[in-house]
Coordinates of C-alpha atoms in Angstrom, one line a residue:
M223 CA 159.7 96.3 112.8
T224 CA 163.3 97.7 112.9
S225 CA 165.6 95.6 111.1
V226 CA 165.0 93.0 108.3
E227 CA 165.7 89.6 109.4
K228 CA 167.1 87.2 106.8
Q229 CA 164.4 84.7 106.0
P230 CA 163.7 82.3 103.3
V231 CA 161.5 84.3 100.8
E232 CA 158.2 82.6 100.5
F233 CA 156.7 84.8 97.7
D234 CA 157.9 86.6 94.8
V235 CA 155.1 89.3 95.2
I236 CA 152.7 90.1 97.8
V237 CA 150.1 92.4 97.1
A238 CA 148.2 94.4 99.3
G239 CA 144.7 95.0 98.7
A240 CA 142.2 92.9 96.9
G241 CA 139.7 95.1 95.0
P242 CA 139.5 95.2 91.6
V243 CA 143.4 96.2 91.0
G244 CA 144.8 93.8 93.2
L245 CA 142.7 91.1 91.8
T246 CA 143.6 91.7 88.3
L247 CA 147.1 92.1 89.2
A248 CA 147.6 88.8 90.9
I249 CA 145.9 87.2 88.3
D250 CA 148.2 88.1 85.7
L251 CA 151.3 87.8 88.0
G252 CA 150.2 84.2 88.5
R253 CA 149.7 83.3 84.8
R254 CA 152.9 84.6 84.1
G255 CA 154.4 82.3 86.5
V256 CA 154.9 84.5 89.2
R257 CA 154.5 83.5 93.3
C258 CA 152.1 85.6 94.7
L259 CA 150.0 86.5 98.1
L260 CA 147.2 88.3 97.6
M261 CA 146.0 89.6 100.9
E262 CA 142.9 91.6 102.0
R263 CA 142.2 93.0 105.4
Q264 CA 138.3 92.6 104.7
P265 CA 136.8 89.7 105.5
S266 CA 135.5 88.9 101.8
T267 CA 134.7 91.0 98.6
G268 CA 133.2 94.4 99.0
P269 CA 129.3 94.5 99.5
W270 CA 128.3 98.0 97.9
P271 CA 128.5 98.8 94.2
K272 CA 131.0 101.7 94.4
M273 CA 132.3 101.6 90.5
D274 CA 129.4 100.9 87.9
R275 CA 131.6 100.9 84.5
S276 CA 134.3 99.1 82.7
N277 CA 135.4 101.0 79.9
A278 CA 136.5 100.3 76.7
R279 CA 140.4 99.7 77.5
T280 CA 139.6 97.5 80.7
M281 CA 137.0 95.0 78.8
E282 CA 140.3 94.6 75.9
F283 CA 142.2 93.8 79.0
F284 CA 139.5 91.3 80.5
R285 CA 139.0 90.0 76.9
R286 CA 142.9 89.0 76.7
M287 CA 142.6 87.6 80.5
G288 CA 139.4 85.4 79.0
I289 CA 137.0 86.7 81.4
A290 CA 134.9 89.6 79.2
E291 CA 131.9 87.8 78.6
R292 CA 131.8 86.5 82.2
V293 CA 132.2 90.3 83.1
R294 CA 129.1 91.1 80.9
A295 CA 126.9 88.4 82.1
L296 CA 127.1 90.3 85.4
G297 CA 125.7 93.5 84.2
Y298 CA 123.4 95.5 81.8
P299 CA 122.0 93.3 79.1
D300 CA 123.1 93.8 75.7
D301 CA 120.2 95.5 74.5
V302 CA 119.5 98.2 77.5
P303 CA 120.5 102.0 76.3
M304 CA 123.4 103.6 78.2
D305 CA 121.0 107.0 78.3
V306 CA 121.4 109.7 80.9
F307 CA 119.2 112.0 81.6
V308 CA 119.1 115.5 84.0
I309 CA 116.4 116.3 86.0
T310 CA 114.3 117.1 88.6
R311 CA 112.2 114.0 89.5
L312 CA 112.0 110.7 87.9
V313 CA 108.4 111.7 87.3
D314 CA 109.0 115.1 85.4
P315 CA 110.0 115.5 81.8
P316 CA 113.9 115.2 81.4
L317 CA 115.7 118.7 81.4
A318 CA 118.1 117.0 79.1
H319 CA 118.2 113.6 77.5
L320 CA 121.7 112.5 76.3
K321 CA 121.5 109.1 74.1
Y322 CA 124.3 106.6 74.1
P323 CA 124.5 103.3 72.0
S324 CA 123.8 100.3 74.1
V325 CA 126.6 97.5 74.3
G326 CA 124.8 95.6 71.2
E327 CA 124.6 98.6 69.1
Y328 CA 128.4 99.7 70.0
R329 CA 129.6 95.9 68.9
K330 CA 127.4 96.7 65.7
A331 CA 129.5 99.8 65.1
I332 CA 132.8 98.0 66.2
A333 CA 132.0 95.1 63.6
E334 CA 131.6 97.4 61.0
C335 CA 134.8 99.4 61.7
T336 CA 137.9 98.9 59.2
D337 CA 140.3 101.9 60.3
G338 CA 141.3 101.1 63.7
S339 CA 139.1 104.0 65.3
Q340 CA 137.2 101.9 67.5
P341 CA 138.1 99.4 70.2
L342 CA 137.7 95.8 70.1
E343 CA 135.4 95.7 72.8
P344 CA 132.4 98.0 73.9
Y345 CA 132.3 99.5 77.6
Q346 CA 130.4 97.5 79.9
L347 CA 128.1 98.7 82.9
V348 CA 129.1 96.1 86.1
S349 CA 129.0 97.3 89.3
Q350 CA 132.0 96.6 91.8
N351 CA 130.2 94.1 93.9
K352 CA 129.5 91.8 91.4
L353 CA 132.8 92.4 89.9
E354 CA 135.4 91.4 92.5
P355 CA 133.8 88.1 93.3
L356 CA 134.3 87.2 89.9
L357 CA 137.7 88.3 90.2
R358 CA 138.3 86.2 93.2
E359 CA 136.9 83.5 91.5
V360 CA 139.5 83.6 89.0
A361 CA 142.3 84.4 91.2
E362 CA 142.0 81.3 93.4
A363 CA 141.6 78.9 90.3
T364 CA 144.8 80.8 89.1
P365 CA 148.3 78.7 89.7
N366 CA 151.1 80.3 91.5
V367 CA 148.4 83.0 93.5
T368 CA 147.5 82.4 97.5
V369 CA 144.3 84.6 98.4
R370 CA 144.2 85.5 101.7
Y371 CA 141.2 87.7 102.8
G372 CA 141.1 88.4 106.8
L373 CA 145.1 89.5 106.5
E374 CA 145.6 92.9 106.9
L375 CA 149.2 94.8 106.1
L376 CA 150.5 96.3 109.6
S377 CA 154.1 97.0 108.5
F378 CA 157.1 96.4 106.4
E379 CA 160.7 96.9 105.8
Q380 CA 162.8 96.4 102.6
D381 CA 166.5 95.4 102.1
A382 CA 168.4 95.0 98.9
D383 CA 167.1 91.7 98.5
S384 CA 163.6 91.2 99.8
V385 CA 160.5 92.9 101.7
R386 CA 159.5 91.5 105.1
V387 CA 155.8 92.3 105.7
K388 CA 153.8 91.9 109.4
A389 CA 150.0 91.6 109.0
R390 CA 147.4 91.1 111.3
C391 CA 144.4 88.1 110.8
L392 CA 141.1 88.6 111.9
D393 CA 141.6 86.5 115.2
G394 CA 144.2 89.0 116.3
G395 CA 147.2 86.8 115.7
E396 CA 150.0 88.3 113.7
E397 CA 152.0 86.7 110.9
V398 CA 155.1 87.3 109.1
H399 CA 155.5 86.8 105.3
T400 CA 158.7 87.8 102.8
A401 CA 158.6 88.4 99.3
R402 CA 160.9 90.0 96.6
Y403 CA 158.2 93.0 95.7
L404 CA 155.3 94.4 97.8
V405 CA 152.5 96.3 95.8
G406 CA 150.2 98.7 97.5
S407 CA 147.0 98.1 96.1
D408 CA 145.4 99.1 99.3
G409 CA 143.1 102.2 98.4
G410 CA 142.8 105.8 98.9
A411 CA 144.3 105.7 102.5
S412 CA 146.8 103.2 101.7
A413 CA 149.0 101.9 104.4
V414 CA 151.9 101.1 102.0
R415 CA 151.7 104.8 100.8
K416 CA 151.6 106.3 104.0
Q417 CA 154.6 104.2 105.5
L418 CA 156.8 104.8 102.5
D419 CA 155.7 108.9 103.5
I420 CA 154.6 109.2 99.8
K421 CA 152.8 112.7 99.3
L422 CA 149.5 113.1 96.9
Q423 CA 149.7 116.0 95.0
G424 CA 146.6 118.1 93.6
T425 CA 143.7 118.9 95.0
G426 CA 141.7 117.0 98.1
G427 CA 138.9 117.2 100.0
I428 CA 136.6 119.1 97.3
R429 CA 133.3 118.0 98.4
S430 CA 132.2 115.5 100.9
M431 CA 129.3 113.4 99.6
R432 CA 127.1 110.4 101.0
Q433 CA 126.4 107.3 99.1
V434 CA 122.6 106.0 99.9
C435 CA 122.6 102.3 98.3
F436 CA 118.8 101.0 98.0
R437 CA 117.6 97.9 96.3
S438 CA 114.2 97.6 94.3
E439 CA 112.8 95.0 92.6
E440 CA 110.5 97.5 90.4
L441 CA 112.2 101.0 90.2
F442 CA 114.1 100.3 86.7
D443 CA 110.6 99.0 84.9
R444 CA 108.8 102.0 86.2
I445 CA 110.9 105.0 85.0
P446 CA 108.6 106.8 83.1
I447 CA 111.0 109.2 81.3
G448 CA 113.2 106.3 79.7
K449 CA 115.5 103.6 80.6
G450 CA 119.0 104.9 81.4
R451 CA 122.3 104.4 83.3
H452 CA 122.4 108.1 85.2
Y453 CA 119.9 110.3 86.2
Y454 CA 121.5 113.8 87.3
V455 CA 119.2 115.7 89.7
A456 CA 119.3 119.6 89.1
D457 CA 119.2 120.4 92.8
E458 CA 121.1 122.2 95.5
L459 CA 122.8 119.2 96.7
G460 CA 124.6 117.6 93.6
S461 CA 122.3 114.3 93.6
T462 CA 123.0 111.6 91.0
L463 CA 120.9 108.9 90.8
I464 CA 122.7 105.6 89.4
V465 CA 121.6 102.5 88.2
Q466 CA 123.7 99.5 89.1
G467 CA 124.5 96.8 86.9
D468 CA 121.8 94.2 87.7
R469 CA 119.2 97.1 87.4
K470 CA 118.1 96.2 90.9
E471 CA 120.4 98.1 92.9
F472 CA 120.4 101.8 93.1
T473 CA 122.9 104.6 94.4
L474 CA 122.2 107.9 95.2
H475 CA 124.8 110.4 95.4
S476 CA 124.3 113.6 97.2
G477 CA 125.2 116.4 99.6
L478 CA 122.9 115.3 102.1
P479 CA 123.0 116.6 105.8
E480 CA 123.1 115.0 108.7
G481 CA 120.1 113.9 110.1
T482 CA 118.8 113.5 106.5
D483 CA 115.6 111.2 106.1
F484 CA 117.3 109.0 103.6
R485 CA 114.0 107.2 102.6
E486 CA 112.4 110.3 102.0
A487 CA 115.4 112.0 99.9
I488 CA 115.1 108.7 97.7
L489 CA 111.3 109.3 97.5
D490 CA 111.7 112.8 96.7
V491 CA 114.1 112.3 93.8
V492 CA 111.8 109.6 92.4
G493 CA 108.6 111.3 92.7
F494 CA 106.3 108.3 93.1
P495 CA 105.8 106.0 96.0
F496 CA 107.5 102.2 95.2
E497 CA 109.0 99.4 97.4
F498 CA 112.6 99.7 98.0
E499 CA 115.0 98.9 101.0
I500 CA 118.1 100.9 102.1
L501 CA 121.3 98.8 102.1
N502 CA 123.8 101.2 103.1
V503 CA 124.6 105.0 103.8
T504 CA 128.3 106.1 103.6
N505 CA 130.1 108.9 103.5
W506 CA 132.8 110.0 100.7
T507 CA 134.8 112.7 99.5
L508 CA 135.9 113.8 96.2
H509 CA 139.8 114.5 95.9
L510 CA 141.9 115.0 92.4
L511 CA 145.3 113.5 93.7
V512 CA 148.2 111.7 92.3
A513 CA 151.1 110.3 94.4
E514 CA 154.6 112.0 94.2
R515 CA 156.3 108.7 93.5
Y516 CA 154.8 105.3 92.3
R517 CA 158.0 103.2 93.4
E518 CA 160.6 102.8 96.0
K519 CA 162.8 100.6 95.9
R520 CA 161.0 96.9 95.7
V521 CA 157.9 98.6 96.7
C522 CA 154.8 99.7 94.1
L523 CA 151.7 101.5 94.0
A524 CA 148.7 100.8 92.2
G525 CA 145.3 101.9 92.0
D526 CA 143.6 104.4 94.5
S527 CA 146.7 104.0 96.7
A528 CA 148.8 106.0 93.4
H529 CA 146.0 108.2 92.2
L530 CA 142.4 109.8 93.2
V531 CA 139.7 110.6 91.0
I532 CA 136.3 111.9 90.8
P533 CA 134.2 109.4 89.8
T534 CA 133.0 111.5 86.7
G535 CA 134.4 110.2 83.9
G536 CA 134.7 106.4 84.9
L537 CA 138.9 106.9 85.3
G538 CA 139.3 105.5 88.6
M539 CA 139.2 101.8 88.5
N540 CA 140.1 101.5 85.0
S541 CA 143.0 103.8 85.6
G542 CA 143.9 101.1 88.4
V543 CA 143.4 98.3 85.8
G544 CA 145.9 99.8 83.7
D545 CA 148.2 100.0 86.3
A546 CA 148.2 96.4 87.1
L547 CA 148.3 95.2 83.3
D548 CA 151.5 97.6 83.1
L549 CA 153.4 96.4 86.4
S550 CA 152.5 92.8 86.0
W551 CA 154.6 91.9 83.0
K552 CA 157.6 93.8 84.3
L553 CA 157.7 92.5 87.6
A554 CA 157.5 89.1 85.8
G555 CA 160.4 89.9 83.4
T556 CA 162.4 91.5 86.6
I557 CA 161.8 88.1 88.6
A558 CA 162.7 86.0 85.7
G559 CA 166.2 87.8 85.2
W560 CA 166.0 89.0 81.5
G561 CA 164.7 92.5 82.5
G562 CA 166.8 95.4 83.3
E563 CA 166.7 97.8 85.6
Q564 CA 164.6 100.2 83.2
L565 CA 161.9 97.7 82.6
L566 CA 160.6 97.9 86.2
A567 CA 161.7 101.8 86.9
S568 CA 159.3 102.6 83.5
Y569 CA 156.2 101.5 85.2
E570 CA 156.4 105.3 87.5
Y571 CA 156.9 107.0 84.2
E572 CA 154.7 105.4 82.2
R573 CA 151.9 105.2 84.4
R574 CA 152.1 108.5 86.4
L575 CA 151.6 110.2 83.9
V576 CA 148.5 108.7 82.5
G577 CA 147.6 109.3 86.4
L578 CA 148.5 113.2 86.0
K579 CA 146.2 113.3 82.5
N580 CA 143.5 111.0 83.7
R581 CA 143.8 113.1 87.2
D582 CA 143.4 116.5 85.5
S583 CA 140.5 114.8 82.8
S584 CA 138.4 114.0 85.7
G585 CA 138.3 117.6 86.7
W586 CA 138.0 119.0 83.4
A587 CA 134.8 116.3 83.0
A588 CA 133.3 117.0 86.7
A589 CA 133.5 120.9 85.7
G590 CA 131.2 120.0 83.0
Q591 CA 128.5 119.5 85.6
L592 CA 129.0 122.9 87.4
E593 CA 128.3 124.7 83.9
W594 CA 125.1 123.6 84.2
R595 CA 124.4 123.2 88.0
K596 CA 125.2 127.0 88.4
W597 CA 121.5 127.8 86.7
W598 CA 119.8 126.0 89.3
R599 CA 117.1 128.2 91.5
S600 CA 114.7 127.1 94.2
E601 CA 112.0 127.8 91.7
I602 CA 113.1 124.8 89.3
R603 CA 110.1 122.9 90.0
D604 CA 107.7 125.4 90.5
D605 CA 104.5 125.0 87.7
S606 CA 105.0 128.9 86.9
A607 CA 106.4 131.1 84.3
R608 CA 109.9 131.4 86.2
G609 CA 110.0 127.8 87.1
A610 CA 109.9 127.5 83.3
E611 CA 112.5 129.7 82.2
V612 CA 115.0 128.4 85.1
R613 CA 114.3 124.6 83.6
A614 CA 114.8 125.8 80.1
T615 CA 118.4 127.6 80.8
L616 CA 119.3 124.7 83.0
G617 CA 118.4 122.3 80.5
R618 CA 120.0 123.8 77.8
A619 CA 123.5 124.5 79.7
A620 CA 123.4 120.9 80.9
Q621 CA 122.5 119.3 76.9
H622 CA 125.7 121.3 76.0
H623 CA 128.0 121.3 79.1
H624 CA 127.5 117.8 80.2
A625 CA 128.4 115.5 77.8
R626 CA 132.0 115.7 78.3
I627 CA 131.6 113.1 81.1
Y628 CA 131.0 110.8 78.7
A629 CA 133.1 111.8 76.0
M630 CA 136.6 110.5 77.4
V631 CA 137.5 108.3 74.7
G632 CA 140.9 109.7 74.2
V633 CA 142.3 109.2 77.3
E634 CA 141.0 105.6 77.4
L635 CA 142.6 104.7 74.2
G636 CA 144.5 107.3 73.1
Y637 CA 147.3 107.7 75.8
S638 CA 151.0 107.0 74.7
Y639 CA 154.0 105.8 76.6
A640 CA 156.1 108.0 74.5
G641 CA 159.1 108.8 76.1
S642 CA 159.4 106.0 78.2
P643 CA 162.6 104.1 78.6
L644 CA 161.0 101.0 77.1
I645 CA 160.0 102.8 74.1
R646 CA 161.8 103.9 70.9
S647 CA 160.5 107.1 70.4
E648 CA 160.4 108.6 66.5
P649 CA 160.8 112.6 66.2
G650 CA 157.6 114.4 67.0
S651 CA 156.3 110.9 68.9
L652 CA 154.6 112.5 72.1
P653 CA 151.3 112.9 70.3
D654 CA 148.6 115.4 72.1
W655 CA 146.2 113.2 74.5
T656 CA 142.6 114.9 73.2
V657 CA 140.3 113.7 76.1
T658 CA 137.3 113.7 73.8
T659 CA 138.7 112.0 70.6
Y660 CA 140.8 109.3 69.6
T661 CA 142.5 109.5 66.2
P662 CA 144.4 106.0 65.9
H663 CA 148.0 105.8 64.9
T664 CA 150.9 103.6 65.2
T665 CA 153.5 105.8 66.6
P666 CA 155.7 104.0 69.2
G667 CA 154.3 103.9 72.8
V668 CA 150.5 103.7 71.8
R669 CA 148.2 101.0 71.9
I670 CA 148.1 99.1 68.5
P671 CA 144.8 99.9 67.4
H672 CA 142.2 97.3 66.8
M673 CA 141.9 95.6 63.5
W674 CA 139.9 93.1 61.8
L675 CA 141.9 90.6 59.8
K676 CA 140.8 88.8 56.2
D677 CA 139.7 85.7 58.4
G678 CA 137.6 87.8 60.3
R679 CA 139.7 87.3 63.7
A680 CA 140.4 90.4 65.6
L681 CA 144.2 91.3 65.2
Q682 CA 144.7 91.3 69.2
D683 CA 143.0 87.5 69.2
V684 CA 146.2 86.7 67.4
L685 CA 148.5 88.2 69.5
G686 CA 150.1 86.5 72.9
Q687 CA 151.1 87.4 76.0
N688 CA 154.7 87.9 75.3
Y689 CA 156.8 90.8 73.4
T690 CA 155.7 90.1 69.3
I691 CA 157.1 90.8 66.4
L692 CA 154.2 91.6 64.3
D693 CA 154.8 90.8 60.2
L694 CA 152.3 92.2 58.2
R695 CA 153.8 90.9 55.2
A696 CA 154.5 87.6 56.4
D697 CA 158.0 87.3 54.9
S698 CA 160.5 89.3 57.0
D699 CA 163.9 87.6 58.1
V700 CA 163.8 88.8 61.8
S701 CA 165.9 85.8 62.9
D702 CA 168.5 88.6 64.2
L703 CA 166.0 89.9 66.7
Q704 CA 164.9 86.5 67.8
S705 CA 168.0 85.8 68.7
E706 CA 168.6 88.8 70.9
F707 CA 165.6 88.0 72.7
A708 CA 166.4 84.6 73.3
S709 CA 170.0 85.4 74.4
I710 CA 168.6 86.6 77.6
N711 CA 165.6 84.2 77.9
A712 CA 163.0 86.9 77.1
P713 CA 159.7 85.5 75.7
L714 CA 159.3 86.6 72.1
D715 CA 156.7 85.3 69.5
V716 CA 156.6 86.0 65.8
V717 CA 153.1 86.4 64.5
R718 CA 153.1 86.2 60.5
L719 CA 150.1 87.9 58.6
D720 CA 149.9 89.0 54.8
E721 CA 147.7 91.8 55.7
P722 CA 147.8 94.5 53.0
H723 CA 144.6 96.5 54.4
V724 CA 146.3 96.5 58.0
R725 CA 149.7 97.5 57.1
E726 CA 148.2 100.0 54.7
V727 CA 145.9 101.9 57.8
F728 CA 148.9 101.3 60.0
G729 CA 151.4 103.0 57.4
A730 CA 154.2 100.1 58.5
S731 CA 154.6 96.5 58.2
L732 CA 156.7 95.7 61.3
F733 CA 156.2 96.0 64.6
L734 CA 157.8 95.2 67.9
L735 CA 154.7 95.0 70.7
R736 CA 155.1 94.7 74.5
P737 CA 153.3 92.1 76.1
D738 CA 150.7 95.1 77.1
L739 CA 150.2 95.5 73.1
H740 CA 151.8 98.6 73.5
I741 CA 154.5 99.5 70.3
V742 CA 158.0 99.5 71.3
W743 CA 159.2 100.0 67.8
R744 CA 157.6 100.4 63.9
G745 CA 160.0 99.8 60.5
S746 CA 159.6 98.8 57.1
K747 CA 162.8 96.8 57.4
P748 CA 163.9 94.2 60.1
P749 CA 166.6 95.6 62.4
V750 CA 169.8 93.5 61.8
G751 CA 173.0 93.0 63.9
V752 CA 173.9 95.9 66.2
D753 CA 170.1 97.6 65.8
A754 CA 168.4 94.5 66.7
R755 CA 170.6 93.9 69.8
A756 CA 169.6 98.1 71.1
L757 CA 166.2 97.3 70.0
C758 CA 166.3 94.2 72.2
A759 CA 167.8 96.0 75.2
L760 CA 165.6 98.9 75.0
A761 CA 162.5 97.1 74.9
T762 CA 163.6 94.8 77.8
G763 CA 164.8 97.4 79.8
N764 CA 168.8 96.6 79.8
V765 CA 169.8 99.6 77.6
S766 CA 173.4 101.2 78.0
T767 CA 174.8 104.6 77.3
F768 CA 176.1 103.2 73.7
E769 CA 172.6 101.6 72.9
V770 CA 170.5 104.7 73.8
E771 CA 173.1 106.8 71.3
H772 CA 172.9 103.8 68.6
L773 CA 169.1 103.9 68.6
R774 CA 168.7 107.7 68.4
A775 CA 171.5 107.1 65.3
M776 CA 169.2 104.1 63.5
T777 CA 169.5 104.2 59.9
P778 CA 166.1 105.6 58.1
E779 CA 165.2 102.3 56.0
N780 CA 165.1 100.7 59.7
A781 CA 162.6 103.2 60.8
A782 CA 159.2 104.3 59.8
K783 CA 158.6 106.6 57.5
P784 CA 158.5 110.0 59.0
F785 CA 155.7 111.5 59.6
G786 CA 156.4 115.1 60.7
A787 CA 155.6 116.5 63.9
Q788 CA 152.1 115.0 64.3
P789 CA 151.2 111.6 64.7
T790 CA 149.9 109.6 62.2
A791 CA 146.4 109.8 61.6
L792 CA 145.2 106.0 60.0
R793 CA 144.0 106.4 56.7
R794 CA 140.1 105.2 56.1
A795 CA 139.8 102.2 53.7

């Protein structure tokens, strides 16, 4: 393909790659009225588990999509502990035991929380080979979405108006499809990224591993040391046994060499005979990489095509879902005509910043393993004084260092888009994203914290899929801002709630929220006149040089109270 031949544009967006990220993107695009072709080179959804955890932010997204409970039905039940063990074998006393609440226990903590420090939804263990079929079902039932498995992107070219994609069917036949935009969510070996010649930055090829997937109807019930989700094996191979969401499938990740008897390797880790069937053995490599660019003209990258992290910490698929739900409404607004140039341009700024933070956080979490694995010695299983000494030393190190892998709440909930061209940044509004702690606040750029309302509803549940003016006094005249959004046909909802406690906790009474519930602006008085015009232009990516300068000079009474250089911590009730 050397030049773009003009032909009718069939779709608004073509999404190449139907993993969880591409499926989520297609669903949200379709629901926003965007005509979308989702193409996947494989004949069906992936058969093997891969990821095993949808974090709290992803589950909040799934709740807004109306599928959270359907996702939970595919994974761990509410009452199963999420504990983690460091072991020599499943039959031996654990070297370290890290306790984590079940989904049911987490729900109880959320129900009792009144200060915004908890997410609306707990995490959920659910395997990718169970999640993908559900997302496929939803995508195929979504208006405006065409789903094609067995259709592989071969090449593409773009001009000022469209992208032309050449694809191959399973029978070898070729097709050409056109769209206004193309998104590559086609994985770590992304054909889209490679054709754009976008390089990956960071550290690649860190270590080669094998994943041995097996099925057993009896193993989970027979584990003698306690029920958990992950069992890290203290050996020289860096092995981990993962219980998948249905508790019937398991994956052993290990640096097993060529020629390994995989059945014997599994039996060695377990320590007792049991019935099981090996389903698949595959190789994979640890990387910490982020694409140097997420977009080139009419082509964007999302998910693993844009960032590759070590699974430790669970920031792979979850980061990709965040990409999808940042990109979808921006594509919709651009295609609808109300979004300015900065709307789509902001995608790379916002999500690449998150990608870099998550890459580094993943590496930091993985290093926690190294801190205790370095104490491994070959005598660790010996019934001797030396063996006991090795076990005790390694166990103490694991109990101290291993918890960082599961303490990623700061990057899951606390990330900020402050500095984005779509955010009315305040002085000192670039908060430091600590990895292991989440301090909720309402500085523009962050996700609005979860709060319970007086009538028992969740705040997120009363916020729609459009821009929202949230009026926590229920009496503000926001007509100027409404008029500005209406003048460019940008969708805007007004939600009026007289919620004194939420006002007190948030430290402001008026908010302009984006469709993804990130805060554009906060204040105590509604913007009027030129202030309203400038704020609308900012939020929709239609910012001119004048409007940038005007936003910087907005009067103090129309901005939130100054809180100094640090983000405002929410006050406990």
